[in-house]
Coordinates of C-alpha atoms in Angstrom, one line a residue:
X140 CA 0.0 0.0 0.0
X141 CA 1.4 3.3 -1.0
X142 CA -0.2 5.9 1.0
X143 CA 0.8 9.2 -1.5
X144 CA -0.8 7.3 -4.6
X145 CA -4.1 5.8 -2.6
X146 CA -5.1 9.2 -1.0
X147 CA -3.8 11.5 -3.9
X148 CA -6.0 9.6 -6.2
X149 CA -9.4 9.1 -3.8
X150 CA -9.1 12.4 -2.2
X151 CA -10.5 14.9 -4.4
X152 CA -13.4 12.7 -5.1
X153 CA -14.1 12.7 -1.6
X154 CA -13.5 16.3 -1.0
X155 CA -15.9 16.6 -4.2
X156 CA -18.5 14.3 -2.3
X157 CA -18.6 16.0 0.7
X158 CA -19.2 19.8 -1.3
X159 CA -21.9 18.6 -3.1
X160 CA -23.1 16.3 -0.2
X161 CA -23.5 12.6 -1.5
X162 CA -25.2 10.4 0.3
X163 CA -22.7 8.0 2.5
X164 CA -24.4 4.5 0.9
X165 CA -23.3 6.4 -2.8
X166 CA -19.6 7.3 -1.9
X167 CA -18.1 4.5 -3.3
X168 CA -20.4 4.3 -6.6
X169 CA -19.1 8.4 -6.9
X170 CA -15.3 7.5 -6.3
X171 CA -15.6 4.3 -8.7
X172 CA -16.9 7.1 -11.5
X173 CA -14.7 9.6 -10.8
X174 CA -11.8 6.8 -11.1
X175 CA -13.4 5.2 -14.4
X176 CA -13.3 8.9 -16.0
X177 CA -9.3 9.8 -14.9
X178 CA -8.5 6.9 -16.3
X179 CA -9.9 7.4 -19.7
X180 CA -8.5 11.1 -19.6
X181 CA -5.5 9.5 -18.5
X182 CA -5.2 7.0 -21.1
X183 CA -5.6 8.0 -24.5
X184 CA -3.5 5.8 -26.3
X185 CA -4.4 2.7 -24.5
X186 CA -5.5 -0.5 -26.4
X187 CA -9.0 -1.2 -24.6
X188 CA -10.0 2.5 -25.1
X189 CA -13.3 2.1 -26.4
X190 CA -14.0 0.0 -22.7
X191 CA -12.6 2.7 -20.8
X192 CA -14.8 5.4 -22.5
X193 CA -17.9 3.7 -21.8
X194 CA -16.9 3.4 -18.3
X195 CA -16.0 7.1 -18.3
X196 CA -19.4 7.7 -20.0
X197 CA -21.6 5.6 -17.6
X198 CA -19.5 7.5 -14.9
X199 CA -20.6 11.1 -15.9
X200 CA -24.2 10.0 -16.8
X201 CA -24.3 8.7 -13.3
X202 CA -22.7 11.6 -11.2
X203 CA -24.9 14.2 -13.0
X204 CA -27.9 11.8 -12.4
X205 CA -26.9 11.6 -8.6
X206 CA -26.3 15.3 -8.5
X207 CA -29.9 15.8 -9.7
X208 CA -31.3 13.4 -7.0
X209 CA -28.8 15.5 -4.2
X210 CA -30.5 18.6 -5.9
X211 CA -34.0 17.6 -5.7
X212 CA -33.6 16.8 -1.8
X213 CA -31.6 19.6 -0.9
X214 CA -34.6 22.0 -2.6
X215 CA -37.0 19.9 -0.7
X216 CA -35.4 19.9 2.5
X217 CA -34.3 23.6 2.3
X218 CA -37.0 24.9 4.6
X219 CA -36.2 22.7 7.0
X220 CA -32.9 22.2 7.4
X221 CA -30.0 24.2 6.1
X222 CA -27.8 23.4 3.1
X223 CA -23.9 22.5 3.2
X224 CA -22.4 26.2 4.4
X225 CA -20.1 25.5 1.8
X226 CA -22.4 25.7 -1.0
X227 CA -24.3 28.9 -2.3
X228 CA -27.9 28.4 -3.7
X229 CA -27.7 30.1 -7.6
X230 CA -31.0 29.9 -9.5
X231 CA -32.5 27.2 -7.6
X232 CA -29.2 24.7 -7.7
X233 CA -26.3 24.5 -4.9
X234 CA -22.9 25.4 -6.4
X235 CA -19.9 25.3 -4.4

């Protein structure tokens, strides 16, 4: 286990969960997407590209699908509760 290249690579997908508020039971759907689209970017000349795009491609559909659903139940629990201080509400969405 080499701790520089298993944080560097999980963390900004956890500090990007926690802005935008995912759900715990989602966390590690949202860091398997995030992973599946670096490594696309990351690979362009690989052999199995065409795998790794749809990966990436699932992996965006989903996190804007889950971003939607976080959307929906932060607008519905607004009045009651108080969003993430971290995020600013901007013509009816959250944006960090």
């Amino acid at each position: 286990m080499d701790i520089v290249v298993d944080l560097s690579s999980q963390l900004p997908s956890l500090i990007i969960s926690k802005i935008f508020d995912v759900p715990e039971e989602d966390r590690q759907n949202f860091l398997q997407w995030g992973a599946d689209i670096a490594t696309f970017w990351g690979a362009p000349s690989s052999p199995n590209i065409e795998e790794l795009a749809r990966k990436a491609d699932i992996g965006a559909a989903s996190f804007t699908n889950l971003i939607k659903l976080i959307q929906q139940r932060q607008s519905f629990l607004t009045p009651y509760i108080q969003p993430n201080p971290l995020l600013r509400k901007q013509n009816g969405f959250f944006h960090p």
